[in-house]
Each structure stands twice: as C-alpha cells, then as structure tokens.
C-alpha positions as a Markdown table, in Angstrom:
| # | Residue | x | y | z |
|---|---|---|---|---|
| 1 | Met | 76.7 | 125.2 | 115.2 |
| 2 | Lys | 80.5 | 124.7 | 115.3 |
| 3 | Asn | 82.7 | 124.9 | 112.2 |
| 4 | Val | 85.3 | 122.1 | 111.9 |
| 5 | Val | 88.2 | 121.9 | 109.5 |
| 6 | Phe | 89.9 | 118.6 | 108.8 |
| 7 | Leu | 93.5 | 118.2 | 107.7 |
| 8 | Gly | 94.6 | 114.7 | 106.7 |
| 9 | Ser | 96.0 | 112.2 | 104.3 |
| 10 | Lys | 96.6 | 108.5 | 103.9 |
| 11 | Lys | 94.1 | 105.7 | 104.6 |
| 12 | Ile | 93.6 | 106.6 | 108.2 |
| 13 | Gly | 92.8 | 110.2 | 107.2 |
| 14 | Leu | 90.1 | 109.0 | 104.8 |
| 15 | Glu | 88.6 | 106.7 | 107.5 |
| 16 | Cys | 88.5 | 109.5 | 110.1 |
| 17 | Leu | 87.1 | 112.0 | 107.6 |
| 18 | Gln | 84.3 | 109.5 | 106.7 |
| 19 | His | 83.4 | 109.2 | 110.4 |
| 20 | Leu | 83.6 | 113.0 | 110.8 |
| 21 | Phe | 81.2 | 113.5 | 107.9 |
| 22 | Glu | 78.8 | 110.7 | 109.0 |
| 23 | Lys | 78.4 | 112.2 | 112.5 |
| 24 | Ser | 78.1 | 115.9 | 111.5 |
| 25 | Lys | 74.3 | 116.0 | 111.7 |
| 26 | Thr | 74.1 | 113.9 | 114.9 |
| 27 | Leu | 76.7 | 115.9 | 116.7 |
| 28 | Asn | 75.5 | 119.2 | 115.1 |
| 29 | Tyr | 78.6 | 120.6 | 113.5 |
| 30 | Asn | 79.6 | 121.9 | 110.0 |
| 31 | Ile | 82.6 | 120.6 | 108.1 |
| 32 | Leu | 83.8 | 123.9 | 106.8 |
| 33 | Gly | 86.4 | 122.2 | 104.6 |
| 34 | Ile | 89.3 | 119.8 | 104.3 |
| 35 | Leu | 93.0 | 120.0 | 103.4 |
| 36 | Thr | 95.0 | 117.1 | 102.0 |
| 37 | Asn | 97.9 | 116.6 | 99.7 |
| 38 | Ser | 98.3 | 115.6 | 96.1 |
| 39 | Arg | 98.5 | 111.9 | 97.1 |
| 40 | Gly | 95.2 | 112.1 | 98.9 |
| 41 | Lys | 93.2 | 111.2 | 95.9 |
| 42 | Glu | 90.7 | 109.1 | 97.8 |
| 43 | Ile | 90.1 | 111.9 | 100.3 |
| 44 | Leu | 89.6 | 114.4 | 97.4 |
| 45 | Asp | 87.2 | 112.0 | 95.7 |
| 46 | Tyr | 85.3 | 111.5 | 99.0 |
| 47 | Ala | 85.1 | 115.2 | 99.5 |
| 48 | Glu | 83.9 | 115.8 | 95.9 |
| 49 | Ser | 81.2 | 113.0 | 96.1 |
| 50 | Asn | 79.9 | 114.5 | 99.4 |
| 51 | Lys | 80.2 | 118.1 | 98.4 |
| 52 | Ile | 82.8 | 118.9 | 101.1 |
| 53 | Arg | 84.8 | 122.0 | 100.3 |
| 54 | Val | 88.5 | 121.5 | 99.5 |
| 55 | Ile | 90.8 | 124.1 | 101.0 |
| 56 | Lys | 93.8 | 124.4 | 98.7 |
| 57 | Gly | 96.7 | 124.8 | 101.2 |
| 58 | Leu | 97.5 | 126.5 | 104.4 |
| 59 | Asp | 97.5 | 130.0 | 102.9 |
| 60 | Glu | 93.9 | 129.6 | 101.9 |
| 61 | Tyr | 93.1 | 128.1 | 105.2 |
| 62 | Ile | 94.6 | 131.0 | 107.2 |
| 63 | Asn | 92.6 | 133.5 | 105.0 |
| 64 | Leu | 89.2 | 131.8 | 105.4 |
| 65 | Lys | 86.6 | 134.5 | 106.1 |
| 66 | Glu | 84.5 | 132.0 | 108.2 |
| 67 | Glu | 85.4 | 131.3 | 111.8 |
| 68 | Val | 87.0 | 128.0 | 112.6 |
| 69 | Asp | 86.1 | 126.5 | 115.9 |
| 70 | Ile | 87.9 | 123.2 | 115.8 |
| 71 | Ala | 90.7 | 121.9 | 113.5 |
| 72 | Ile | 91.5 | 118.2 | 113.4 |
| 73 | Ser | 94.8 | 116.9 | 111.9 |
| 74 | Val | 95.2 | 113.2 | 111.0 |
| 75 | Gln | 98.5 | 112.5 | 109.3 |
| 76 | Tyr | 98.6 | 115.9 | 107.6 |
| 77 | His | 101.9 | 116.3 | 105.6 |
| 78 | Gln | 102.8 | 119.9 | 106.5 |
| 79 | Ile | 104.0 | 121.4 | 109.8 |
| 80 | Leu | 101.5 | 123.9 | 111.2 |
| 81 | Lys | 102.9 | 127.2 | 112.4 |
| 82 | Lys | 101.5 | 129.2 | 115.3 |
| 83 | Asn | 99.1 | 131.2 | 113.1 |
| 84 | His | 97.7 | 128.0 | 111.5 |
| 85 | Ile | 97.2 | 126.4 | 114.9 |
| 86 | Glu | 95.5 | 129.5 | 116.3 |
| 87 | Lys | 93.2 | 129.8 | 113.4 |
| 88 | Ala | 90.8 | 127.5 | 115.3 |
| 89 | Lys | 89.5 | 129.6 | 118.1 |
| 90 | Glu | 88.6 | 126.6 | 120.3 |
| 91 | Ile | 91.3 | 124.1 | 119.7 |
| 92 | Thr | 93.5 | 122.4 | 117.0 |
| 93 | Val | 94.2 | 118.7 | 117.7 |
| 94 | Asn | 96.4 | 116.0 | 116.2 |
| 95 | Leu | 96.0 | 112.3 | 116.1 |
| 96 | His | 99.5 | 110.8 | 116.7 |
| 97 | Met | 99.8 | 107.1 | 116.0 |
| 98 | Ala | 101.9 | 106.4 | 119.0 |
| 99 | Pro | 101.8 | 106.6 | 122.8 |
| 100 | Leu | 102.8 | 109.9 | 124.3 |
| 101 | Pro | 105.1 | 111.1 | 125.7 |
| 102 | Glu | 107.1 | 107.9 | 125.0 |
| 103 | Tyr | 107.3 | 108.3 | 121.2 |
| 104 | Arg | 107.2 | 111.7 | 119.6 |
| 105 | Gly | 108.3 | 112.2 | 116.0 |
| 106 | Cys | 108.6 | 109.5 | 113.4 |
| 107 | Asn | 109.2 | 105.7 | 113.0 |
| 108 | Gln | 107.7 | 105.0 | 116.4 |
| 109 | Phe | 106.7 | 101.5 | 115.5 |
| 110 | Ser | 110.2 | 100.5 | 114.6 |
| 111 | Phe | 111.7 | 101.8 | 117.8 |
| 112 | Ala | 109.0 | 100.2 | 120.0 |
| 113 | Ile | 110.0 | 96.8 | 118.5 |
| 114 | Leu | 113.7 | 97.5 | 118.9 |
| 115 | Glu | 113.2 | 98.4 | 122.5 |
| 116 | Asp | 111.1 | 95.3 | 123.3 |
| 117 | Lys | 108.1 | 97.3 | 124.4 |
| 118 | Lys | 105.2 | 95.3 | 125.6 |
| 119 | Glu | 102.6 | 98.0 | 125.1 |
| 120 | Phe | 101.9 | 100.6 | 122.4 |
| 121 | Gly | 99.1 | 103.1 | 121.8 |
| 122 | Thr | 97.7 | 106.1 | 119.9 |
| 123 | Thr | 97.0 | 109.6 | 121.1 |
| 124 | Ile | 94.9 | 112.7 | 120.3 |
| 125 | His | 96.7 | 115.7 | 121.7 |
| 126 | Arg | 96.5 | 119.5 | 121.4 |
| 127 | Leu | 98.6 | 120.7 | 118.6 |
| 128 | Glu | 101.5 | 123.0 | 119.5 |
| 129 | Glu | 104.5 | 124.2 | 117.6 |
| 130 | Gly | 106.8 | 121.6 | 119.2 |
| 131 | Ile | 106.9 | 118.1 | 117.6 |
| 132 | Asp | 104.0 | 116.1 | 119.2 |
| 133 | Ser | 104.5 | 118.1 | 122.4 |
| 134 | Gly | 101.0 | 119.3 | 123.2 |
| 135 | Asp | 98.7 | 118.2 | 126.1 |
| 136 | Ile | 97.2 | 114.8 | 125.9 |
| 137 | Ile | 93.4 | 114.8 | 125.4 |
| 138 | Phe | 92.5 | 111.2 | 124.6 |
| 139 | Glu | 94.5 | 108.0 | 124.3 |
| 140 | Lys | 94.1 | 104.3 | 123.7 |
| 141 | Arg | 96.7 | 101.6 | 124.6 |
| 142 | Phe | 97.1 | 98.0 | 123.7 |
| 143 | Pro | 99.6 | 95.1 | 124.1 |
| 144 | Ile | 102.1 | 94.5 | 121.3 |
| 145 | Lys | 101.7 | 91.0 | 120.0 |
| 146 | Glu | 104.8 | 88.8 | 120.6 |
| 147 | Gly | 107.0 | 88.6 | 117.5 |
| 148 | Ser | 105.3 | 91.6 | 115.8 |
| 149 | Trp | 106.8 | 93.0 | 112.6 |
| 150 | Val | 106.6 | 96.7 | 112.0 |
| 151 | Lys | 103.7 | 96.2 | 109.5 |
| 152 | Asp | 101.8 | 94.3 | 112.1 |
| 153 | Leu | 102.2 | 97.0 | 114.8 |
| 154 | His | 101.3 | 99.7 | 112.2 |
| 155 | His | 98.1 | 97.7 | 111.4 |
| 156 | Asp | 97.1 | 97.3 | 115.0 |
| 157 | Thr | 97.8 | 101.0 | 115.7 |
| 158 | His | 95.7 | 102.0 | 112.7 |
| 159 | Leu | 92.8 | 100.1 | 114.0 |
| 160 | Ala | 93.2 | 101.5 | 117.5 |
| 161 | Ser | 93.6 | 105.0 | 116.1 |
| 162 | Val | 90.3 | 104.9 | 114.1 |
| 163 | Ser | 88.6 | 103.5 | 117.2 |
| 164 | Leu | 90.0 | 106.3 | 119.4 |
| 165 | Phe | 88.8 | 108.9 | 116.8 |
| 166 | Glu | 85.3 | 107.5 | 116.7 |
| 167 | Glu | 85.0 | 107.2 | 120.5 |
| 168 | Ser | 86.4 | 110.7 | 121.2 |
| 169 | Leu | 84.8 | 112.8 | 118.5 |
| 170 | Gly | 81.6 | 113.6 | 120.4 |
| 171 | His | 83.6 | 114.6 | 123.5 |
| 172 | Leu | 85.9 | 116.8 | 121.4 |
| 173 | Ile | 83.0 | 118.6 | 119.7 |
| 174 | Asn | 81.2 | 119.2 | 123.0 |
| 175 | Gly | 84.4 | 120.3 | 124.8 |
| 176 | Asn | 84.0 | 117.4 | 127.2 |
| 177 | Tyr | 87.7 | 116.7 | 127.9 |
| 178 | Lys | 90.7 | 117.5 | 130.1 |
| 179 | Leu | 94.1 | 118.7 | 128.9 |
| 180 | Ile | 96.8 | 116.7 | 130.6 |
| 181 | Pro | 100.4 | 118.0 | 130.1 |
| 182 | Gln | 102.8 | 115.3 | 128.8 |
| 183 | Glu | 105.2 | 116.3 | 131.5 |
| 184 | Asp | 102.9 | 114.7 | 134.1 |
| 185 | Phe | 103.6 | 111.3 | 132.5 |
| 186 | Ile | 107.4 | 111.5 | 131.7 |
| 187 | Glu | 108.6 | 110.1 | 135.0 |
| 188 | Glu | 106.2 | 107.1 | 134.7 |
| 189 | Arg | 106.4 | 106.5 | 130.9 |
| 190 | Gly | 109.6 | 108.1 | 129.7 |
| 191 | Thr | 109.9 | 110.1 | 126.5 |
| 192 | Ser | 111.8 | 110.2 | 123.2 |
| 193 | Leu | 111.8 | 112.1 | 120.0 |
| 194 | His | 112.8 | 110.4 | 116.7 |
| 195 | Tyr | 113.4 | 112.0 | 113.3 |
| 196 | Arg | 112.6 | 110.6 | 109.9 |
| 197 | Lys | 116.2 | 110.1 | 108.9 |
| 198 | Glu | 116.9 | 107.8 | 111.8 |
| 199 | Ile | 115.2 | 104.9 | 110.0 |
| 200 | Asn | 118.2 | 104.8 | 107.5 |
| 201 | Asp | 120.6 | 103.9 | 110.3 |
| 202 | Ile | 118.6 | 101.1 | 111.9 |
| 203 | Lys | 118.1 | 99.4 | 108.6 |
| 204 | Val | 121.8 | 98.7 | 108.3 |
| 205 | Ile | 122.4 | 95.1 | 109.6 |
| 206 | Asp | 125.8 | 94.0 | 110.9 |
| 207 | Leu | 126.1 | 90.3 | 110.4 |
| 208 | Asn | 128.4 | 90.1 | 113.4 |
| 209 | Trp | 125.5 | 91.0 | 115.7 |
| 210 | Pro | 123.8 | 88.2 | 117.7 |
| 211 | Gln | 121.1 | 86.5 | 115.8 |
| 212 | Glu | 118.4 | 87.8 | 118.1 |
| 213 | Lys | 119.5 | 91.4 | 117.4 |
| 214 | Ile | 119.6 | 90.8 | 113.6 |
| 215 | Glu | 116.1 | 89.4 | 113.6 |
| 216 | Lys | 114.8 | 92.2 | 115.7 |
| 217 | His | 116.2 | 94.9 | 113.4 |
| 218 | Ile | 114.7 | 93.1 | 110.4 |
| 219 | Arg | 111.2 | 92.8 | 112.1 |
| 220 | Ala | 111.5 | 96.5 | 113.0 |
| 221 | Thr | 112.4 | 97.9 | 109.5 |
| 222 | Tyr | 111.0 | 95.5 | 106.9 |
| 223 | Phe | 107.9 | 97.2 | 105.5 |
| 224 | Pro | 106.8 | 96.5 | 101.9 |
| 225 | Gly | 106.8 | 99.7 | 99.9 |
| 226 | Phe | 109.9 | 101.0 | 101.6 |
| 227 | Glu | 113.6 | 100.2 | 101.2 |
| 228 | Pro | 114.2 | 96.9 | 103.1 |
| 229 | Pro | 116.8 | 96.4 | 105.7 |
| 230 | Tyr | 120.2 | 95.4 | 104.4 |
| 231 | Cys | 123.8 | 94.4 | 105.1 |
| 232 | Leu | 126.8 | 95.7 | 103.2 |
| 233 | Val | 129.1 | 93.3 | 101.3 |
| 234 | Asn | 132.0 | 95.0 | 99.5 |
| 235 | Ser | 130.0 | 98.3 | 99.8 |
| 236 | Gln | 127.1 | 96.7 | 98.0 |
| 237 | Lys | 123.6 | 96.5 | 99.7 |
| 238 | Ile | 122.3 | 93.0 | 100.2 |
| 239 | Tyr | 118.6 | 93.3 | 101.1 |
| 240 | Phe | 116.6 | 91.1 | 103.4 |
| 241 | Glu | 113.2 | 90.0 | 102.3 |
| 242 | Lys | 110.4 | 88.3 | 104.1 |
| 243 | Asn | 109.0 | 85.2 | 102.5 |
| 244 | Asp | 105.3 | 85.0 | 103.6 |
| 245 | Lys | 104.8 | 81.8 | 101.5 |
| 246 | Ile | 106.9 | 79.7 | 103.9 |
| 247 | Ser | 104.5 | 77.7 | 106.2 |
C-alpha cells in the first residue's frame, strides 16, 4: 500500500483532500498526513474529524520516519526545496490552476483576460525547483466565456481543477501516466512567467486609455476581497467597483 502526503490550502485544497480521503480504500493507499497553513482551518477541521495526521511544517515532513511514495500539492503556501520534493520516492506533483507552459507563476487569470485568450486550463505537473516548470502529467482545457471577469475565470478554473484531480487520481496512484516536458509545447502554446507583485501594476488605470482597454483592465483585476483597480487623481486612489445590482 502506497503512502501519500497531501500539502494544500484554500477551498480547492479542501475539496481535493476530501476526494483523496474518500478514494483511499478504493484505490488502496494510505494518507500518511497533511500539511496546510494557519488559514487552512477547514482543512484542519476535516483532518481532525477524519483522524488524518497533521504534519506541522516542512521540517517535520522531511524528518518523517515513514516512507512517502507520492506527495500532492494543491495551492500549498510554501516553496518546496529539492529535499522536500525528493522526500516522495515515486513523485511529487502540483496542481497548477492555469494552462502550462503558457502561464507559470501568479495572477494567471488576470493576464489571460488582458491578452484576450480564448482558452484556459488547469494542469497537474511534476514538481521541480523551478516555478511551475516540471513535466506535464495531466491537463484539462476549456473555453473562456466572452466578457469574463477575473472572478468568473477563477470560478471556472476551480471547477475544472477539481474535476481534473478527481479524474486523474487513480492514474497517479497507479503510475499510469506519461511525463511530457513543457518544452515540447512552447512553440505551439508559448510561455510566460508572472510574479505576484505584477498585479499592482495592472490595477492602475489610465483614464486616457481607450474605453475597451480600461474595461478590460477592470475585468482582469476586480476581485472582491482584494484591492480593486483604481485611477490616480491628484495622487489619490479612486477605486472602481462593480455594481452587480444593475440589471
């Protein structure tokens, strides 16, 4: 029986963990433990209610006495170094909520909207030290709905990601997959790498832009819970808000 460790956070991490737990007997593996962060209360509660071991950080993980066969990362908050990645003797994988190799890094939903992409996707890839650079294992792609806001695209990607995880889990556990280098797709798909801080630049709206560009930047960066897009008037931020009550 294989030992699996799950590293995750956020709502998608919880949903993938739930599926992982529910399929453990059918697919004949043991969940050795889970890692999450201080904000992963729902994941911690789920682990406690189902008697799943909580591993308190990467230092504890790397020092586990038990062998780890497969490690699965879903929106885990820390960067894994080589020794963490190699702790799993078979493979460590990551679910990246974007198509690869087109969108490595952060804020992929925003840039896809800014670039007028017609298609998006989600990917499970082998985890390596580079940012989202490992071989592609499984992927799912879907059309971007016309006029999508960043929250809409995030929602659609969330659904596709959970579906991909559920469809792929059995193949991952049984080793029924091929590793395809991202380099094989770069000529066809292109590639980019975006950093978290870039979102701050694309939120700044210049009112001299054409209306279409202004609207696109607002759709790409307005996400409730985060600082809204804005323009500067006498060095003061004037925020844009979406009124969902207008019919």
